PDB file of C-alpha atoms in Angstrom:
ATOM      1  CA  LYS A   1    -149.711  44.090-178.354  1.00  0.00           C
ATOM      2  CA  GLN A   2    -147.001  46.590-179.346  1.00  0.00           C
ATOM      3  CA  GLU A   3    -143.439  45.432-178.808  1.00  0.00           C
ATOM      4  CA  VAL A   4    -140.472  47.771-179.152  1.00  0.00           C
ATOM      5  CA  THR A   5    -136.945  46.445-179.558  1.00  0.00           C
ATOM      6  CA  GLN A   6    -133.619  48.233-179.490  1.00  0.00           C
ATOM      7  CA  ILE A   7    -130.513  46.540-180.789  1.00  0.00           C
ATOM      8  CA  PRO A   8    -127.747  46.573-179.756  1.00  0.00           C
ATOM      9  CA  ALA A   9    -128.300  46.748-176.011  1.00  0.00           C
ATOM     10  CA  ALA A  10    -124.886  48.356-175.594  1.00  0.00           C
ATOM     11  CA  LEU A  11    -122.469  50.182-177.864  1.00  0.00           C
ATOM     12  CA  SER A  12    -118.961  51.526-177.356  1.00  0.00           C
ATOM     13  CA  VAL A  13    -117.328  53.898-179.846  1.00  0.00           C
ATOM     14  CA  PRO A  14    -114.295  56.192-179.927  1.00  0.00           C
ATOM     15  CA  GLU A  15    -114.901  59.909-179.729  1.00  0.00           C
ATOM     16  CA  GLY A  16    -115.671  61.511-183.076  1.00  0.00           C
ATOM     17  CA  GLU A  17    -117.309  58.467-184.586  1.00  0.00           C
ATOM     18  CA  ASN A  18    -120.951  58.693-185.691  1.00  0.00           C
ATOM     19  CA  LEU A  19    -123.496  56.756-183.639  1.00  0.00           C
ATOM     20  CA  VAL A  20    -126.338  54.761-185.174  1.00  0.00           C
ATOM     21  CA  LEU A  21    -129.032  53.542-182.809  1.00  0.00           C
ATOM     22  CA  ASN A  22    -131.855  51.299-183.949  1.00  0.00           C
ATOM     23  CA  CYS A  23    -135.451  50.970-182.805  1.00  0.00           C
ATOM     24  CA  SER A  24    -138.044  48.580-184.204  1.00  0.00           C
ATOM     25  CA  PHE A  25    -141.732  48.185-183.373  1.00  0.00           C
ATOM     26  CA  THR A  26    -144.193  45.452-184.273  1.00  0.00           C
ATOM     27  CA  ASP A  27    -147.392  47.479-184.766  1.00  0.00           C
ATOM     28  CA  SER A  28    -147.115  50.250-187.359  1.00  0.00           C
ATOM     29  CA  ALA A  29    -150.252  51.978-186.025  1.00  0.00           C
ATOM     30  CA  ILE A  30    -148.316  54.557-184.030  1.00  0.00           C
ATOM     31  CA  TYR A  31    -149.123  58.221-183.426  1.00  0.00           C
ATOM     32  CA  ASN A  32    -145.523  59.365-183.156  1.00  0.00           C
ATOM     33  CA  LEU A  33    -142.144  58.130-181.952  1.00  0.00           C
ATOM     34  CA  GLN A  34    -140.033  59.726-179.237  1.00  0.00           C
ATOM     35  CA  TRP A  35    -136.329  59.312-178.577  1.00  0.00           C
ATOM     36  CA  PHE A  36    -135.129  59.886-175.027  1.00  0.00           C
ATOM     37  CA  ARG A  37    -131.799  60.058-173.263  1.00  0.00           C
ATOM     38  CA  GLN A  38    -131.315  58.795-169.717  1.00  0.00           C
ATOM     39  CA  ASP A  39    -128.228  59.450-167.629  1.00  0.00           C
ATOM     40  CA  PRO A  40    -127.477  57.108-164.705  1.00  0.00           C
ATOM     41  CA  GLY A  41    -129.796  57.764-161.774  1.00  0.00           C
ATOM     42  CA  LYS A  42    -131.736  60.413-163.672  1.00  0.00           C
ATOM     43  CA  GLY A  43    -135.070  60.765-165.410  1.00  0.00           C
ATOM     44  CA  LEU A  44    -135.668  60.806-169.156  1.00  0.00           C
ATOM     45  CA  THR A  45    -134.818  63.764-171.361  1.00  0.00           C
ATOM     46  CA  SER A  46    -136.790  64.056-174.581  1.00  0.00           C
ATOM     47  CA  LEU A  47    -134.461  64.378-177.574  1.00  0.00           C
ATOM     48  CA  LEU A  48    -136.652  64.198-180.654  1.00  0.00           C
ATOM     49  CA  LEU A  49    -140.268  63.486-181.523  1.00  0.00           C
ATOM     50  CA  ILE A  50    -141.203  62.342-185.017  1.00  0.00           C
ATOM     51  CA  GLN A  51    -144.827  62.490-186.075  1.00  0.00           C
ATOM     52  CA  SER A  52    -146.159  59.387-187.826  1.00  0.00           C
ATOM     53  CA  SER A  53    -146.495  61.400-191.035  1.00  0.00           C
ATOM     54  CA  GLN A  54    -142.842  62.510-190.950  1.00  0.00           C
ATOM     55  CA  ARG A  55    -139.816  60.688-192.307  1.00  0.00           C
ATOM     56  CA  GLU A  56    -137.122  62.602-190.502  1.00  0.00           C
ATOM     57  CA  GLN A  57    -136.478  65.051-187.667  1.00  0.00           C
ATOM     58  CA  THR A  58    -133.260  66.906-186.871  1.00  0.00           C
ATOM     59  CA  SER A  59    -131.913  68.746-183.854  1.00  0.00           C
ATOM     60  CA  GLY A  60    -128.288  69.826-183.881  1.00  0.00           C
ATOM     61  CA  ARG A  61    -126.065  66.741-184.171  1.00  0.00           C
ATOM     62  CA  LEU A  62    -129.090  64.453-183.816  1.00  0.00           C
ATOM     63  CA  ASN A  63    -131.126  63.125-186.690  1.00  0.00           C
ATOM     64  CA  ALA A  64    -133.943  60.605-186.388  1.00  0.00           C
ATOM     65  CA  SER A  65    -135.610  58.798-189.264  1.00  0.00           C
ATOM     66  CA  LEU A  66    -138.883  56.915-189.266  1.00  0.00           C
ATOM     67  CA  ASP A  67    -140.104  54.203-191.621  1.00  0.00           C
ATOM     68  CA  LYS A  68    -143.517  53.399-190.228  1.00  0.00           C
ATOM     69  CA  SER A  69    -144.401  50.741-192.754  1.00  0.00           C
ATOM     70  CA  SER A  70    -141.360  48.658-191.886  1.00  0.00           C
ATOM     71  CA  GLY A  71    -141.602  49.447-188.174  1.00  0.00           C
ATOM     72  CA  ARG A  72    -138.204  51.084-187.819  1.00  0.00           C
ATOM     73  CA  SER A  73    -136.597  54.249-186.548  1.00  0.00           C
ATOM     74  CA  THR A  74    -132.945  55.161-186.455  1.00  0.00           C
ATOM     75  CA  LEU A  75    -131.260  57.802-184.340  1.00  0.00           C
ATOM     76  CA  TYR A  76    -128.017  59.197-185.746  1.00  0.00           C
ATOM     77  CA  ILE A  77    -125.646  61.173-183.556  1.00  0.00           C
ATOM     78  CA  ALA A  78    -122.896  62.859-185.541  1.00  0.00           C
ATOM     79  CA  ALA A  79    -119.348  63.314-184.291  1.00  0.00           C
ATOM     80  CA  SER A  80    -119.942  61.659-180.921  1.00  0.00           C
ATOM     81  CA  GLN A  81    -118.514  63.173-177.735  1.00  0.00           C
ATOM     82  CA  PRO A  82    -117.883  61.634-174.299  1.00  0.00           C
ATOM     83  CA  GLY A  83    -120.835  63.689-173.050  1.00  0.00           C
ATOM     84  CA  ASP A  84    -123.096  61.644-175.334  1.00  0.00           C
ATOM     85  CA  SER A  85    -122.505  58.602-173.107  1.00  0.00           C
ATOM     86  CA  ALA A  86    -125.931  57.627-171.761  1.00  0.00           C
ATOM     87  CA  THR A  87    -128.784  55.200-172.369  1.00  0.00           C
ATOM     88  CA  TYR A  88    -131.000  56.036-175.325  1.00  0.00           C
ATOM     89  CA  LEU A  89    -134.615  54.873-175.371  1.00  0.00           C
ATOM     90  CA  CYS A  90    -137.273  54.985-178.046  1.00  0.00           C
ATOM     91  CA  ALA A  91    -140.989  54.880-177.307  1.00  0.00           C
ATOM     92  CA  VAL A  92    -144.271  54.895-179.214  1.00  0.00           C
ATOM     93  CA  PRO A  93    -147.917  55.664-178.359  1.00  0.00           C
ATOM     94  CA  LYS A  94    -150.773  54.056-180.257  1.00  0.00           C
ATOM     95  CA  ALA A  95    -152.827  57.235-180.375  1.00  0.00           C
ATOM     96  CA  ALA A  96    -152.655  60.850-179.260  1.00  0.00           C
ATOM     97  CA  GLY A  97    -152.061  61.085-175.537  1.00  0.00           C
ATOM     98  CA  ASN A  98    -151.747  57.321-175.143  1.00  0.00           C
ATOM     99  CA  LYS A  99    -149.280  55.573-172.876  1.00  0.00           C
ATOM    100  CA  LEU A 100    -145.805  55.056-174.273  1.00  0.00           C
ATOM    101  CA  THR A 101    -144.429  51.599-174.991  1.00  0.00           C
ATOM    102  CA  PHE A 102    -140.670  51.661-174.529  1.00  0.00           C
ATOM    103  CA  GLY A 103    -137.789  49.744-175.996  1.00  0.00           C
ATOM    104  CA  GLY A 104    -135.189  48.285-173.661  1.00  0.00           C
ATOM    105  CA  GLY A 105    -132.683  51.011-174.507  1.00  0.00           C
ATOM    106  CA  THR A 106    -129.170  51.135-175.935  1.00  0.00           C
ATOM    107  CA  ARG A 107    -126.407  51.971-173.486  1.00  0.00           C
ATOM    108  CA  VAL A 108    -123.789  54.090-175.252  1.00  0.00           C
ATOM    109  CA  LEU A 109    -120.220  54.705-174.153  1.00  0.00           C
ATOM    110  CA  VAL A 110    -118.129  57.225-176.073  1.00  0.00           C
ATOM    111  CA  LYS A 111    -114.473  56.782-175.234  1.00  0.00           C
ATOM    112  CA  PRO A 112    -112.189  59.852-175.289  1.00  0.00           C
TER     113      PRO A 112
ATOM    114  CA  GLY B   1    -140.160  77.216-167.082  1.00  0.00           C
ATOM    115  CA  ALA B   2    -140.231  74.554-164.414  1.00  0.00           C
ATOM    116  CA  GLY B   3    -140.299  70.954-165.516  1.00  0.00           C
ATOM    117  CA  VAL B   4    -141.968  67.949-163.943  1.00  0.00           C
ATOM    118  CA  SER B   5    -140.973  67.517-160.317  1.00  0.00           C
ATOM    119  CA  GLN B   6    -141.251  64.456-158.102  1.00  0.00           C
ATOM    120  CA  SER B   7    -140.830  63.866-154.407  1.00  0.00           C
ATOM    121  CA  PRO B   8    -139.219  62.296-152.565  1.00  0.00           C
ATOM    122  CA  SER B   9    -136.214  61.559-154.763  1.00  0.00           C
ATOM    123  CA  ASN B  10    -135.439  58.479-152.694  1.00  0.00           C
ATOM    124  CA  LYS B  11    -137.621  56.416-150.393  1.00  0.00           C
ATOM    125  CA  VAL B  12    -136.566  53.452-148.297  1.00  0.00           C
ATOM    126  CA  THR B  13    -139.334  51.563-146.557  1.00  0.00           C
ATOM    127  CA  GLU B  14    -139.941  48.277-144.831  1.00  0.00           C
ATOM    128  CA  LYS B  15    -141.967  45.518-146.375  1.00  0.00           C
ATOM    129  CA  GLY B  16    -145.633  45.888-145.507  1.00  0.00           C
ATOM    130  CA  LYS B  17    -145.611  49.673-145.088  1.00  0.00           C
ATOM    131  CA  ASP B  18    -147.587  52.067-147.273  1.00  0.00           C
ATOM    132  CA  VAL B  19    -145.825  54.727-149.358  1.00  0.00           C
ATOM    133  CA  GLU B  20    -146.960  57.832-151.212  1.00  0.00           C
ATOM    134  CA  LEU B  21    -145.091  59.286-154.172  1.00  0.00           C
ATOM    135  CA  ARG B  22    -145.843  62.763-155.445  1.00  0.00           C
ATOM    136  CA  CYS B  23    -145.712  64.281-158.927  1.00  0.00           C
ATOM    137  CA  ASP B  24    -146.067  67.948-159.911  1.00  0.00           C
ATOM    138  CA  PRO B  25    -146.608  68.189-163.673  1.00  0.00           C
ATOM    139  CA  ILE B  26    -145.643  71.081-165.906  1.00  0.00           C
ATOM    140  CA  SER B  27    -148.092  73.930-165.342  1.00  0.00           C
ATOM    141  CA  GLY B  28    -150.977  73.775-167.798  1.00  0.00           C
ATOM    142  CA  HIS B  29    -150.378  70.172-168.828  1.00  0.00           C
ATOM    143  CA  THR B  30    -153.629  68.237-168.755  1.00  0.00           C
ATOM    144  CA  ALA B  31    -152.196  64.752-169.231  1.00  0.00           C
ATOM    145  CA  LEU B  32    -150.203  62.985-166.504  1.00  0.00           C
ATOM    146  CA  TYR B  33    -148.620  59.532-166.628  1.00  0.00           C
ATOM    147  CA  TRP B  34    -146.937  57.217-164.130  1.00  0.00           C
ATOM    148  CA  TYR B  35    -144.356  54.673-165.255  1.00  0.00           C
ATOM    149  CA  ARG B  36    -142.125  52.249-163.385  1.00  0.00           C
ATOM    150  CA  GLN B  37    -138.557  51.355-164.276  1.00  0.00           C
ATOM    151  CA  SER B  38    -137.084  48.221-162.771  1.00  0.00           C
ATOM    152  CA  LEU B  39    -133.977  46.230-163.634  1.00  0.00           C
ATOM    153  CA  GLY B  40    -135.727  43.184-164.956  1.00  0.00           C
ATOM    154  CA  GLN B  41    -138.744  44.829-166.588  1.00  0.00           C
ATOM    155  CA  GLY B  42    -137.529  47.995-168.245  1.00  0.00           C
ATOM    156  CA  LEU B  43    -139.933  50.929-168.399  1.00  0.00           C
ATOM    157  CA  GLU B  44    -143.587  50.013-167.975  1.00  0.00           C
ATOM    158  CA  PHE B  45    -146.763  52.091-167.947  1.00  0.00           C
ATOM    159  CA  LEU B  46    -148.825  52.222-164.759  1.00  0.00           C
ATOM    160  CA  ILE B  47    -151.637  54.795-165.009  1.00  0.00           C
ATOM    161  CA  TYR B  48    -152.672  57.814-167.088  1.00  0.00           C
ATOM    162  CA  PHE B  49    -154.856  60.840-166.313  1.00  0.00           C
ATOM    163  CA  GLN B  50    -156.274  63.112-169.004  1.00  0.00           C
ATOM    164  CA  GLY B  51    -158.279  66.127-167.878  1.00  0.00           C
ATOM    165  CA  ASN B  52    -161.519  65.125-166.188  1.00  0.00           C
ATOM    166  CA  SER B  53    -161.758  61.756-167.924  1.00  0.00           C
ATOM    167  CA  ALA B  54    -161.644  58.506-165.995  1.00  0.00           C
ATOM    168  CA  PRO B  55    -158.005  57.447-165.614  1.00  0.00           C
ATOM    169  CA  ASP B  56    -156.547  54.574-167.608  1.00  0.00           C
ATOM    170  CA  LYS B  57    -155.470  52.171-164.862  1.00  0.00           C
ATOM    171  CA  SER B  58    -154.657  49.286-167.168  1.00  0.00           C
ATOM    172  CA  GLY B  59    -150.978  49.158-166.184  1.00  0.00           C
ATOM    173  CA  LEU B  60    -151.367  48.932-162.420  1.00  0.00           C
ATOM    174  CA  PRO B  61    -149.810  45.598-161.373  1.00  0.00           C
ATOM    175  CA  SER B  62    -152.115  44.903-158.420  1.00  0.00           C
ATOM    176  CA  ASP B  63    -154.861  46.431-156.289  1.00  0.00           C
ATOM    177  CA  ARG B  64    -152.194  47.557-153.825  1.00  0.00           C
ATOM    178  CA  PHE B  65    -151.416  50.343-156.306  1.00  0.00           C
ATOM    179  CA  SER B  66    -153.633  53.392-156.672  1.00  0.00           C
ATOM    180  CA  ALA B  67    -153.249  56.970-157.839  1.00  0.00           C
ATOM    181  CA  GLU B  68    -155.208  60.144-157.708  1.00  0.00           C
ATOM    182  CA  ARG B  69    -154.907  63.545-159.279  1.00  0.00           C
ATOM    183  CA  THR B  70    -156.296  66.462-157.328  1.00  0.00           C
ATOM    184  CA  GLY B  71    -157.542  69.602-159.044  1.00  0.00           C
ATOM    185  CA  GLY B  72    -156.196  68.435-162.367  1.00  0.00           C
ATOM    186  CA  SER B  73    -152.625  69.097-161.264  1.00  0.00           C
ATOM    187  CA  VAL B  74    -150.639  67.264-158.576  1.00  0.00           C
ATOM    188  CA  SER B  75    -150.800  63.470-158.547  1.00  0.00           C
ATOM    189  CA  THR B  76    -150.061  60.979-155.785  1.00  0.00           C
ATOM    190  CA  LEU B  77    -149.217  57.327-156.404  1.00  0.00           C
ATOM    191  CA  THR B  78    -149.903  55.161-153.371  1.00  0.00           C
ATOM    192  CA  ILE B  79    -148.545  51.679-152.832  1.00  0.00           C
ATOM    193  CA  GLN B  80    -150.093  49.791-149.936  1.00  0.00           C
ATOM    194  CA  ARG B  81    -148.442  46.909-148.072  1.00  0.00           C
ATOM    195  CA  THR B  82    -145.231  47.274-150.073  1.00  0.00           C
ATOM    196  CA  GLN B  83    -143.401  44.185-151.264  1.00  0.00           C
ATOM    197  CA  GLN B  84    -139.758  43.793-152.255  1.00  0.00           C
ATOM    198  CA  GLU B  85    -140.736  43.431-155.895  1.00  0.00           C
ATOM    199  CA  ASP B  86    -142.129  46.992-155.745  1.00  0.00           C
ATOM    200  CA  SER B  87    -138.547  48.283-155.548  1.00  0.00           C
ATOM    201  CA  ALA B  88    -138.024  50.373-158.675  1.00  0.00           C
ATOM    202  CA  VAL B  89    -137.748  53.915-159.961  1.00  0.00           C
ATOM    203  CA  TYR B  90    -141.179  55.488-160.347  1.00  0.00           C
ATOM    204  CA  LEU B  91    -141.296  58.084-163.121  1.00  0.00           C
ATOM    205  CA  CYS B  92    -143.959  60.666-163.761  1.00  0.00           C
ATOM    206  CA  ALA B  93    -144.524  62.438-167.082  1.00  0.00           C
ATOM    207  CA  SER B  94    -146.874  65.113-168.342  1.00  0.00           C
ATOM    208  CA  SER B  95    -147.962  66.395-171.722  1.00  0.00           C
ATOM    209  CA  SER B  96    -150.056  69.279-172.924  1.00  0.00           C
ATOM    210  CA  GLY B  97    -152.765  66.983-174.234  1.00  0.00           C
ATOM    211  CA  ARG B  98    -153.275  69.410-177.101  1.00  0.00           C
ATOM    212  CA  GLY B  99    -152.033  69.803-180.648  1.00  0.00           C
ATOM    213  CA  ASN B 100    -150.567  67.042-182.708  1.00  0.00           C
ATOM    214  CA  ARG B 101    -147.350  66.370-180.811  1.00  0.00           C
ATOM    215  CA  ASN B 102    -148.359  65.100-177.364  1.00  0.00           C
ATOM    216  CA  GLU B 103    -144.714  65.033-176.361  1.00  0.00           C
ATOM    217  CA  GLN B 104    -144.242  63.577-172.891  1.00  0.00           C
ATOM    218  CA  PHE B 105    -141.849  65.258-170.471  1.00  0.00           C
ATOM    219  CA  PHE B 106    -140.474  63.255-167.569  1.00  0.00           C
ATOM    220  CA  GLY B 107    -139.563  64.080-164.010  1.00  0.00           C
ATOM    221  CA  PRO B 108    -136.381  62.869-162.256  1.00  0.00           C
ATOM    222  CA  GLY B 109    -138.136  59.908-160.656  1.00  0.00           C
ATOM    223  CA  THR B 110    -138.492  58.503-157.155  1.00  0.00           C
ATOM    224  CA  ARG B 111    -136.246  55.569-156.314  1.00  0.00           C
ATOM    225  CA  LEU B 112    -138.192  53.222-154.013  1.00  0.00           C
ATOM    226  CA  THR B 113    -136.365  50.554-152.046  1.00  0.00           C
ATOM    227  CA  VAL B 114    -138.410  48.050-150.062  1.00  0.00           C
ATOM    228  CA  LEU B 115    -136.359  46.199-147.454  1.00  0.00           C
TER     229      LEU B 115
END
């Protein structure tokens, strides 16, 4: 059974500092990996999707890496802003179109 | 274009009542998923529809939960004889079901409170 872990559960940084969020999964047989953002009381916003064959994916200040063999992904957010404060979740499906297994999330606070 | 929409946004009900939650996926998306997010359990999968295939119901927690998808579009999640432990945010997602990305896009959720 796939298990996804995100450590730390919470993170507080001053504005301008780079954020590093970790995601680990126990079964390397994944189809892709998605990173989401969730604001309080809201749904999930998809940030980045990395295919299992990719090592890295970038969008603006966000960069996600994937090391499938070691069961790890890292989301980097450069030059953090107070607006980046949210909970970040990673999730993996076993195969195309499969259900997502989610990590518990990392709650981020960027202090002005 | 329009994203995934869900209604109602909030639902308060009494224990023992039935509730129906609605999800409108992104137009043209063939895959539709229901998830539940509760304080103690995180985000957990409930049920998945893909085209005309039989749904994957492996995540439904009990036989009080059921879902249907009419005409390959709108889906309704029904919870019968609600219990307090059913209180959670119910999230719906859809994906195109094609290509090699299968990115899932989520709606805003329905917050269910069972008194």
